[in-house]
Short mmCIF file of C-alpha atoms in Angstrom, two decimals:
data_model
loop_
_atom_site.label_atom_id
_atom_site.label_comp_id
_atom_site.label_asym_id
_atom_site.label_seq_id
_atom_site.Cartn_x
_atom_site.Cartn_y
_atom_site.Cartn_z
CA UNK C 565 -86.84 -65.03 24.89
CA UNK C 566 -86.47 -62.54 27.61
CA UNK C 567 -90.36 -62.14 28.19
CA UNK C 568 -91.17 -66.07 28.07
CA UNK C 569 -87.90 -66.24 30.45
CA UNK C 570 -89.89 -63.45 33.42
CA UNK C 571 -93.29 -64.30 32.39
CA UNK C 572 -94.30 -64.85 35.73
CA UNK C 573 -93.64 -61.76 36.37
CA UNK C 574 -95.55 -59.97 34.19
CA UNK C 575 -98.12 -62.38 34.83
CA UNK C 576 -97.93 -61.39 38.75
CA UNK C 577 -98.10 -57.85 37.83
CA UNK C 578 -100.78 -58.14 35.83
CA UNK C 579 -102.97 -60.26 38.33
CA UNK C 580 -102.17 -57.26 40.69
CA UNK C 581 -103.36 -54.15 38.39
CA UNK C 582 -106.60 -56.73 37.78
CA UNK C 583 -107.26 -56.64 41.30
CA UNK C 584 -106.57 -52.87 41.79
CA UNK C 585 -109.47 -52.21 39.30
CA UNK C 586 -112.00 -54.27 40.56
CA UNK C 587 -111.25 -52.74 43.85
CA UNK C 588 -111.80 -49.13 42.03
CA UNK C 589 -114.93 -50.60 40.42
CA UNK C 590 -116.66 -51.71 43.60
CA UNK C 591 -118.81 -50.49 45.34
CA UNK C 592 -116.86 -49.84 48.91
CA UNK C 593 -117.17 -46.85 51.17
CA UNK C 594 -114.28 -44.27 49.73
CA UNK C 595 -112.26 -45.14 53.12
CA UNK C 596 -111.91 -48.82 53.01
CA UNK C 597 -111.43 -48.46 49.30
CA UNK C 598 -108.84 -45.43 49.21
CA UNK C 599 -106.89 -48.36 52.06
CA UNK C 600 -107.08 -51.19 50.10
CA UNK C 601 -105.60 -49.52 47.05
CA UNK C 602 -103.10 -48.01 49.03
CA UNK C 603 -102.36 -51.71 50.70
CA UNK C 604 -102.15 -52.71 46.67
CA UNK C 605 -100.25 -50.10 45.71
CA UNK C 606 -97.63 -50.30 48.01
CA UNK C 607 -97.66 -54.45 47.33
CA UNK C 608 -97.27 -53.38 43.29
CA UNK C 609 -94.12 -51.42 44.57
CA UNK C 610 -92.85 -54.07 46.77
CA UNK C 611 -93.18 -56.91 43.53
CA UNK C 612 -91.58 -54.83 40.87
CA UNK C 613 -89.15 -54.06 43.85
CA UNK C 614 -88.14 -57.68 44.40
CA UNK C 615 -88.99 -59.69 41.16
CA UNK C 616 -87.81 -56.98 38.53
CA UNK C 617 -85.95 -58.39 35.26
CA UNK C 618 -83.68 -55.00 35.57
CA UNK C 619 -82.66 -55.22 38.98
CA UNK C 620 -83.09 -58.08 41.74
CA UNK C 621 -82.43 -57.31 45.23
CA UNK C 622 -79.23 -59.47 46.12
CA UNK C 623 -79.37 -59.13 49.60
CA UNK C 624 -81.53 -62.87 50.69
CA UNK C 625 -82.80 -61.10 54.34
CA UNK C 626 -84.57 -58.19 52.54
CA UNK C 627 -85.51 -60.62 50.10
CA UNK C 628 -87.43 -62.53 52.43
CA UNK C 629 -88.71 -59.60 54.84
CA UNK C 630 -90.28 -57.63 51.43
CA UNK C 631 -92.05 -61.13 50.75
CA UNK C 632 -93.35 -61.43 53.75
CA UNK C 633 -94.69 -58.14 53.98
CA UNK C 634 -96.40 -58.12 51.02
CA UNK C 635 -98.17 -61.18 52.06
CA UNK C 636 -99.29 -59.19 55.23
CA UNK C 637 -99.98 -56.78 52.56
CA UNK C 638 -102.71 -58.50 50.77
CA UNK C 639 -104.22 -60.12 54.00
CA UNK C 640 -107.12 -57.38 54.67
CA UNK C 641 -107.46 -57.20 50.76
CA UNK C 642 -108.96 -60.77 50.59
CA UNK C 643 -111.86 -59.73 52.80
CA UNK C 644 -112.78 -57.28 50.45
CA UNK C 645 -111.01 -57.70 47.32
CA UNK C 646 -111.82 -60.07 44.54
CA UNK C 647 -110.50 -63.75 46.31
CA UNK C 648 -109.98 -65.36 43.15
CA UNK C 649 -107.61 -63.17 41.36
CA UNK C 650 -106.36 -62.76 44.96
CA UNK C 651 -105.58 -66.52 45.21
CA UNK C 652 -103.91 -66.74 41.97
CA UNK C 653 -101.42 -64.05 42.79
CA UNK C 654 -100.71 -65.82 45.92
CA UNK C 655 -99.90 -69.08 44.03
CA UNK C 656 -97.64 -66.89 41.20
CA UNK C 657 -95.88 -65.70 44.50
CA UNK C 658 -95.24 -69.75 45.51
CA UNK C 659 -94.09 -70.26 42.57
CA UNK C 660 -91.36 -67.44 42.67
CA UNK C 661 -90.62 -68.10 46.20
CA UNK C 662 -89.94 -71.91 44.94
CA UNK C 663 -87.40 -70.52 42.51
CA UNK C 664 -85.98 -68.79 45.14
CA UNK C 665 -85.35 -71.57 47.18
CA UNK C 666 -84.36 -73.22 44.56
CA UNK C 667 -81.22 -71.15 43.95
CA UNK C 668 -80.47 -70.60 47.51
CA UNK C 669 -81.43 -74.02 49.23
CA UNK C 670 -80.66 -75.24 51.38
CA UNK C 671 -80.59 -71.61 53.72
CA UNK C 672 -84.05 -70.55 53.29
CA UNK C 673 -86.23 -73.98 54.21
CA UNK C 674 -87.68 -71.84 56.75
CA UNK C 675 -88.55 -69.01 53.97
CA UNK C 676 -91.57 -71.19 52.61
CA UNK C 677 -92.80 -72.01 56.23
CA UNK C 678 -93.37 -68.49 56.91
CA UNK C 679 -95.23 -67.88 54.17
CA UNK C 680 -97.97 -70.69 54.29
CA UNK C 681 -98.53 -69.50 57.97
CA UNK C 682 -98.90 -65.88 56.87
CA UNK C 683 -101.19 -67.02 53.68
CA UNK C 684 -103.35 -69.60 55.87
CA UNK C 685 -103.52 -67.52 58.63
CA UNK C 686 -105.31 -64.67 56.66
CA UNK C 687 -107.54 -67.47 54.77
CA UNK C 688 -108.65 -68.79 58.16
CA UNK C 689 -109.02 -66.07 60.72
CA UNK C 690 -112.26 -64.75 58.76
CA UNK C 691 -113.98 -67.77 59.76
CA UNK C 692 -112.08 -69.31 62.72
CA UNK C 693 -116.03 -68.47 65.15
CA UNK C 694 -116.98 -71.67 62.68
CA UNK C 695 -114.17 -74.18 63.92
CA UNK C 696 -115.03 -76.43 67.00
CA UNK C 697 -111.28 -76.54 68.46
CA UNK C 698 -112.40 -78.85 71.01
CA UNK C 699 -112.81 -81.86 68.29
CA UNK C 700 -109.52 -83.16 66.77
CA UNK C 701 -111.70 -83.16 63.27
CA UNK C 702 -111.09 -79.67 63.26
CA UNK C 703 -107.47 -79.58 63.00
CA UNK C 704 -107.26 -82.60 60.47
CA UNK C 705 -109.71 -80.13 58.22
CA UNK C 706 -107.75 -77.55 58.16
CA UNK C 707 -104.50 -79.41 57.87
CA UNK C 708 -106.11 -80.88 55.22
CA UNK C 709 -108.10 -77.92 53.82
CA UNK C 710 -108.37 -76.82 50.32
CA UNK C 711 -105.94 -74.05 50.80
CA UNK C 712 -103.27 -75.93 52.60
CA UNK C 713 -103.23 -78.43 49.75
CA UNK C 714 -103.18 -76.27 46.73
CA UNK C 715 -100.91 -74.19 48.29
CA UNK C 716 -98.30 -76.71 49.10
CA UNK C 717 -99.32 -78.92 46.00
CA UNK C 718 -98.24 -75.63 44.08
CA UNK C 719 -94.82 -75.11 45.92
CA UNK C 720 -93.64 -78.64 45.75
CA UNK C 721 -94.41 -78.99 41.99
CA UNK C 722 -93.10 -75.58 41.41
CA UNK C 723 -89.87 -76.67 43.39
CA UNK C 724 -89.75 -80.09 41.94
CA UNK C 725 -89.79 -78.45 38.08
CA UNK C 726 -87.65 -75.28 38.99
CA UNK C 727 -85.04 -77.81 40.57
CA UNK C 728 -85.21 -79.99 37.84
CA UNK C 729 -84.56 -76.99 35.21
CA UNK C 730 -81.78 -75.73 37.25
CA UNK C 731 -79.80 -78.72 37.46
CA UNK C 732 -79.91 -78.85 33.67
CA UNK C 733 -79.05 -75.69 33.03
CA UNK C 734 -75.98 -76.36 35.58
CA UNK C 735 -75.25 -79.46 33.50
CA UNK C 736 -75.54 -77.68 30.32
CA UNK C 737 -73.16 -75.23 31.77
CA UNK C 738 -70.85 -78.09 32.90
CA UNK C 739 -70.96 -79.74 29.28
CA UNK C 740 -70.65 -76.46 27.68
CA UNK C 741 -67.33 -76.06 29.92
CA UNK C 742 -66.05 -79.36 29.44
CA UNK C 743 -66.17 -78.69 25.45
CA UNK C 744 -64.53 -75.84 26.18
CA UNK C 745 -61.65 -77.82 28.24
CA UNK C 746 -61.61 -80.31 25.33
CA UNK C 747 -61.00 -77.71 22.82
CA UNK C 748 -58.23 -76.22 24.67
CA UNK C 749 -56.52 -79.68 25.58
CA UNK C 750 -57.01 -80.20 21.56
CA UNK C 751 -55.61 -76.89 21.04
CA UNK C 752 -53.03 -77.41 23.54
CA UNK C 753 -51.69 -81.29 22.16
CA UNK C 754 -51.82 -79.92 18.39
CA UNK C 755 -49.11 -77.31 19.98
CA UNK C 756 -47.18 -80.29 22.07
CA UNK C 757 -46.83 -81.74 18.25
CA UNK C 758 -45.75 -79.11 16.21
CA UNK C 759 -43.14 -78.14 19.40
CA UNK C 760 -42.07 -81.96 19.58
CA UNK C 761 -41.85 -82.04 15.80
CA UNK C 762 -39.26 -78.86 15.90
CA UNK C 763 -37.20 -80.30 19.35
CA UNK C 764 -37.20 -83.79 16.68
CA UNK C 765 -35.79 -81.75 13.85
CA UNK C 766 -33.55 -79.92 15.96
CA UNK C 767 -32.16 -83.00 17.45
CA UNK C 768 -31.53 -84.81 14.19
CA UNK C 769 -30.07 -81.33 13.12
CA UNK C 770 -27.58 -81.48 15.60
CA UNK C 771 -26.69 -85.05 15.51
CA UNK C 772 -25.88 -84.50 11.98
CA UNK C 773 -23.93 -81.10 12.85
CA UNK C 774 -22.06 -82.99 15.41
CA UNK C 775 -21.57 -86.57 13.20
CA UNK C 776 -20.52 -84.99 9.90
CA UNK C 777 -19.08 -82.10 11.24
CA UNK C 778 -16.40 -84.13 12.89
CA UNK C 779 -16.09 -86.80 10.66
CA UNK C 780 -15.31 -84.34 7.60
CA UNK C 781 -12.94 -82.54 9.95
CA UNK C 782 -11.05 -85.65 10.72
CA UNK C 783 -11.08 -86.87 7.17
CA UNK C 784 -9.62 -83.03 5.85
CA UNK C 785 -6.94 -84.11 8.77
CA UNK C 786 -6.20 -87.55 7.46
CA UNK C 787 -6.30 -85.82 3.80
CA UNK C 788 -3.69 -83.38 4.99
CA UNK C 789 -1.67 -85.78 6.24
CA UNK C 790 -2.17 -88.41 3.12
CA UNK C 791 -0.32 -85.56 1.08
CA UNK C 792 2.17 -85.08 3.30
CA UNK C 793 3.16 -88.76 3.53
CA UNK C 794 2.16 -89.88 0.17
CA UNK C 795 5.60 -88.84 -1.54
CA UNK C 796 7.79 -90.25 1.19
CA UNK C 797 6.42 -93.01 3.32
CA UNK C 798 3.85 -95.74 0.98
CA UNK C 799 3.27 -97.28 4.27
CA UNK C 800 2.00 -94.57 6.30
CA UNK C 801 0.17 -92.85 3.05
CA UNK C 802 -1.94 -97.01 2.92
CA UNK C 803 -2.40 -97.05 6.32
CA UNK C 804 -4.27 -92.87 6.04
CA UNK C 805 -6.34 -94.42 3.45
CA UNK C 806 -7.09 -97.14 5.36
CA UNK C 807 -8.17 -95.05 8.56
CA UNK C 808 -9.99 -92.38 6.09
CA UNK C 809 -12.29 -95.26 4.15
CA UNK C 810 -12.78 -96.41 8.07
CA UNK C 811 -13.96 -92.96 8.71
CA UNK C 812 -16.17 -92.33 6.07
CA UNK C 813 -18.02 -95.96 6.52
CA UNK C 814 -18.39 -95.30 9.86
CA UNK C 815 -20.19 -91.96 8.91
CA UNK C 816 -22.43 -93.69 6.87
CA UNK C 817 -23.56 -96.15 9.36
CA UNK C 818 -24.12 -93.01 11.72
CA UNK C 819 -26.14 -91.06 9.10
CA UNK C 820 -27.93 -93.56 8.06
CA UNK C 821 -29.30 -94.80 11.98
CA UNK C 822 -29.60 -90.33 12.69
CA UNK C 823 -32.09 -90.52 9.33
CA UNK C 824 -34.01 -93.13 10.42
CA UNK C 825 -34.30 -92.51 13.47
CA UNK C 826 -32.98 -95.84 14.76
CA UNK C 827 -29.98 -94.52 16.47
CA UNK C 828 -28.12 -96.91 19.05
CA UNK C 829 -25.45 -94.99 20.30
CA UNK C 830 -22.82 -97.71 20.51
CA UNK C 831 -20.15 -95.69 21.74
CA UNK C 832 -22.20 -95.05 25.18
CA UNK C 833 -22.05 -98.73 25.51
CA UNK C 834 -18.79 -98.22 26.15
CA UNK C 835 -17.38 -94.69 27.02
CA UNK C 836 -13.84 -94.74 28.22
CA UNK C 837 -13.26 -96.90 24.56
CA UNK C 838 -15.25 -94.23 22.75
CA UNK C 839 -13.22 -91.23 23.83
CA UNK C 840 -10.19 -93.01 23.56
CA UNK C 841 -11.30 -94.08 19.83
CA UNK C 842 -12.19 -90.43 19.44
CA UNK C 843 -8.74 -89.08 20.41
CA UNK C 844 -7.22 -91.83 18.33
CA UNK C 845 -9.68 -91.05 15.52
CA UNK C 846 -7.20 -87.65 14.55
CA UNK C 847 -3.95 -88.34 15.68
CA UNK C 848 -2.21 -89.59 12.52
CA UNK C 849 0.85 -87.38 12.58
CA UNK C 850 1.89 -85.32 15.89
CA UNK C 851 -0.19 -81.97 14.83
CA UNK C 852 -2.46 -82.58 17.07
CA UNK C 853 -2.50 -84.61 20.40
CA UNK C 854 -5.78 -85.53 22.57
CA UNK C 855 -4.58 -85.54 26.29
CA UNK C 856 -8.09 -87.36 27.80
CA UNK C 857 -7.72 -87.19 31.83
CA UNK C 858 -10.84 -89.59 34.01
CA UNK C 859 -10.39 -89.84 37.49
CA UNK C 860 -13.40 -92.18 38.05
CA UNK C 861 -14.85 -94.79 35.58
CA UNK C 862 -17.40 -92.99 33.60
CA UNK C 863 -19.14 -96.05 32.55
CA UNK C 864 -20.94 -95.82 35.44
CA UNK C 865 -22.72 -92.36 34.45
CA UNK C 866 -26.37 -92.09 33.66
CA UNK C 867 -26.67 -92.49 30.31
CA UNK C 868 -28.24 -88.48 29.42
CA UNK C 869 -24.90 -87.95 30.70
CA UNK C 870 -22.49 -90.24 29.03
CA UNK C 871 -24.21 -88.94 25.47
CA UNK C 872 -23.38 -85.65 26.86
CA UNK C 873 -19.52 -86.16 27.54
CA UNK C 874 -19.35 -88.28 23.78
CA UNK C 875 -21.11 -85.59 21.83
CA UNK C 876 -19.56 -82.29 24.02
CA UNK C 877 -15.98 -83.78 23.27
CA UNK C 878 -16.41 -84.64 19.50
CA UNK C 879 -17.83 -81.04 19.04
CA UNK C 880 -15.17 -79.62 20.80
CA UNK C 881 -12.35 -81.52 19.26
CA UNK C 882 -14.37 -80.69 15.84
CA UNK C 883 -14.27 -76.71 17.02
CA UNK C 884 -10.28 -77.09 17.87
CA UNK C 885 -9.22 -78.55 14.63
CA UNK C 886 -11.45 -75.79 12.32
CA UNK C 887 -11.49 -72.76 14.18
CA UNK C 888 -8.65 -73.21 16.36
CA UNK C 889 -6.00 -74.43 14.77
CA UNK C 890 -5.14 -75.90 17.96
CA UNK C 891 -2.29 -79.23 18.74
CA UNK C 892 -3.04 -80.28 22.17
CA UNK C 893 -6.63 -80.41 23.17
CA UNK C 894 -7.04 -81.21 27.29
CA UNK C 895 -10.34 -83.24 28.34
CA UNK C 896 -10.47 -84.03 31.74
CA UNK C 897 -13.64 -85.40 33.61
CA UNK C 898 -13.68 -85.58 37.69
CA UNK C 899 -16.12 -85.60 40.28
CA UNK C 900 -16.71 -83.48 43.40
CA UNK C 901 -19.70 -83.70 45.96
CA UNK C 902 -21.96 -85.75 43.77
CA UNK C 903 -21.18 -83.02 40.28
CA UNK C 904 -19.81 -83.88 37.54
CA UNK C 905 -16.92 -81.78 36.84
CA UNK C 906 -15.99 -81.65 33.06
CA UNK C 907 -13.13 -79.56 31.75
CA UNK C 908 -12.48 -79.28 27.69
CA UNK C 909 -10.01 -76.89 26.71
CA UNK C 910 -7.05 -76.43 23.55
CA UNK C 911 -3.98 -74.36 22.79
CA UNK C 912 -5.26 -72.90 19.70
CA UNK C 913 -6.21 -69.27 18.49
CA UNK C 914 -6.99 -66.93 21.46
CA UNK C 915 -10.96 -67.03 21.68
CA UNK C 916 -11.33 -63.39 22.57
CA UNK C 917 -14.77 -62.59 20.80
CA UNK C 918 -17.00 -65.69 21.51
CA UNK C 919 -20.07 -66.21 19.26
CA UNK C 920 -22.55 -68.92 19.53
CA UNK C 921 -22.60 -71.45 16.81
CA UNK C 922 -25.23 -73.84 16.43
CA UNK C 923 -22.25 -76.41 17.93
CA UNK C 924 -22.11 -74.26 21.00
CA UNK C 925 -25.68 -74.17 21.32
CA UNK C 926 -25.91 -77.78 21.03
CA UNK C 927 -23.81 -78.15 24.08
CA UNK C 928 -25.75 -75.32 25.97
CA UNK C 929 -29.24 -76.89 25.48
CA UNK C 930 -27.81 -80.48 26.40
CA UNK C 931 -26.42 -79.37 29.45
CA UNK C 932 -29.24 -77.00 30.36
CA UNK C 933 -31.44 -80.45 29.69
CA UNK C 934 -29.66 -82.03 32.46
CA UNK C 935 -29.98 -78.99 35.32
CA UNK C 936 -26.32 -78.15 34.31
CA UNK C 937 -24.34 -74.98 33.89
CA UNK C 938 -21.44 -74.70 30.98
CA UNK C 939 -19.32 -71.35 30.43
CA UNK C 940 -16.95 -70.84 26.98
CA UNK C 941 -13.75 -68.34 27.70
CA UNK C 942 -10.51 -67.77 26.61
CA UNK C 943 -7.47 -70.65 27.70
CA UNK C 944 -4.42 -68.95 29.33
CA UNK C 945 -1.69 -68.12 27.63
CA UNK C 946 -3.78 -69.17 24.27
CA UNK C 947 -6.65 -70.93 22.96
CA UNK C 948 -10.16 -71.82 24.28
CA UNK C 949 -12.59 -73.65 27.21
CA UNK C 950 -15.42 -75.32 28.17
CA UNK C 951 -16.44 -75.65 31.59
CA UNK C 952 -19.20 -77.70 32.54
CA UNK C 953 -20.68 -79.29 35.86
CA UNK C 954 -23.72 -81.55 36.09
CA UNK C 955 -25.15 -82.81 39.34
CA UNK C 956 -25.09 -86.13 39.23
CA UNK C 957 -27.39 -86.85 42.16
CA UNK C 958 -25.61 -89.93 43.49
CA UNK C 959 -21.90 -90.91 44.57
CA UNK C 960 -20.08 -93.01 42.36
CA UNK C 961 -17.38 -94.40 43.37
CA UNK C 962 -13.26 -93.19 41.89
#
């Protein structure tokens, strides 16, 4: 592959060390002969120099200048030398000047010029006592001579093919790329799957963390307070029962939409009703109060945010109840310079050691989603907080 690939190289080379020993093998006097091999000698140096498979010359001015010279080179060699070997070397040379040109076009149009003048020159000199300049035959013959013709028929069809082979391989190159590209965008959308797959489970995760996790929490509440009543007060201990079969229908509703995926969040529809529902939801005896503050009608939120507030407070309440052991738990929800300003806090067990459950996290990545920052810390004189704000982005009005 690598000889067929500098073949005319070798080829060149070869045509050059043909000439050298028919130059040796005539019979010249030992001057002229001892300068022509010189002259071919230094020309050998000059190709392997320039056209090497090891090493090419990178710099496009000596480039051109070593061409030329060996050119000049080979000029007093023709009047002695062998001319047809001679001319064949001179057409291997068009041919690597075409691919020259034909990776550095278009810079070097004048590179080919300067060789035909240097080539016809030496071809026409010799025998320029035989033109008649005065007729204008003379100049369309040698416009027209042999030498002009096959030497520019050789260039352009050189150029034309070398051209042609280049732009393939640049398209070949371009293809190969683009595969490339297409793997990597495959590569690339099989890991946008698997990542949207996990952020999926991890959502239905957490809506079922949040759901059940406060339903069963209110329902152990309304339990609680179903054996405290159930002895003394009939009334109360139906209407518990009532409120917990409520409960747990409601739950099933929710976990069945969170399963399938076909979750309508009713309570965003609406959310000053939902968090009132949701503070209602756990206050069947006087353990535990919801005080819910709004200074500005929420309804009007985005609705990324509004799912925010609903699911932040139900986790909250949820964390209160369990871990708390808290009877007043303070929501309050304002705005200031187009942020949402939202406040959760209890009176419960002093939060001194804070660890991240997967409720906590919920709220963290929510909030996070929405360009938001949220801190937990400890409520003065007891219990625990959440502070979050969200920029809103426009003013809504109190």
């Amino acid at each position: 592959m690598h000889f067929k690939k500098h073949l005319g190289f070798y080829l060149r080379i070869l045509t050059l060390l043909i000439v050298i020993l028919e130059i040796v093998v005539t019979n010249l006097a030992f001057q002229k002969k001892l300068i022509l091999l010189s002259l071919l000698a230094i020309a050998l140096v000059l190709d392997i120099a320039i056209h090497n498979p090891w090493y090419r010359i990178k710099n496009n001015k000596i480039f051109e200048c070593l061409t030329y010279l060996i050119f000049i080179l080979l000029g007093p060699v023709q009047l002695y030398g062998p001319l047809t070997i001679l001319v064949i070397y001179y057409y291997f040379m068009v041919v690597a000047t075409a691919e020259f040109t034909v990776k550095h076009q278009p810079r070097l149009k004048h590179f080919i010029i300067i060789q035909f003048i240097i080539y016809f020159s030496f071809f026409t000199i010799p025998t320029i006592k035989n033109y008649d300049f005065s007729s204008w035959k003379t100049y369309i013959a040698l416009i027209f001579s042999p030498y002009t013709i096959q030497f520019w028929s050789t260039y352009l069809i050189s150029y034309l093919y070398l051209n042609l082979l280049e732009k393939n391989r640049a398209i070949d190159g371009l293809n190969k790329e683009l595969m490339t590209k297409v793997e990597q965008l495959q590569d690339y959308s099989n890991q946008i799957k698997e990542l949207t797959l996990i952020e999926e489970r991890q959502r239905i995760s957490q809506n079922l963390h949040d759901m059940l996790g406060h339903s069963l929490i209110v329902l152990r509440l309304h339990l609680d307070a179903l054996n405290q009543f159930i002895d003394t007060d009939p009334k109360k201990s139906h209407q518990i029962l009532d409120k917990s079969k409520g409960i747990i229908d409601h739950s099933l509703v929710e976990l069945r939409e969170t399963v399938n995926e076909l979750k309508e969040t009713k309570e965003l529809a609406d959310l000053n009703s939902a968090l009132e529902e949701l503070g209602n939801s756990i206050s069947v005896t006087d353990k535990v109060k919801v005080n819910l503050q709004k200074y500005f009608d929420v309804n009007r939120l985005d609705i990324s945010v509004k799912d925010l507030i609903y699911k932040t407070s139900q986790e909250f309440i949820t964390n209160s109840i369990k871990h708390g052991q808290s009877s007043l738990i303070t929501i309050k929800l304002r705005l200031k310079n187009q942020t949402l300003i939202f406040n959760l806090s209890n009176n419960g067990l002093d939060a001194n050691n804070i660890v991240a459950s997967n409720g906590l996290k919920g709220i963290e990545h929510r909030v996070k989603n929405l360009n938001g920052t949220v801190s937990f810390s400890s409520n003065q004189p007891s219990g625990f907080k959440t502070d979050i704000t969200i920029p809103i982005g426009v003013k809504i009005n109190d």
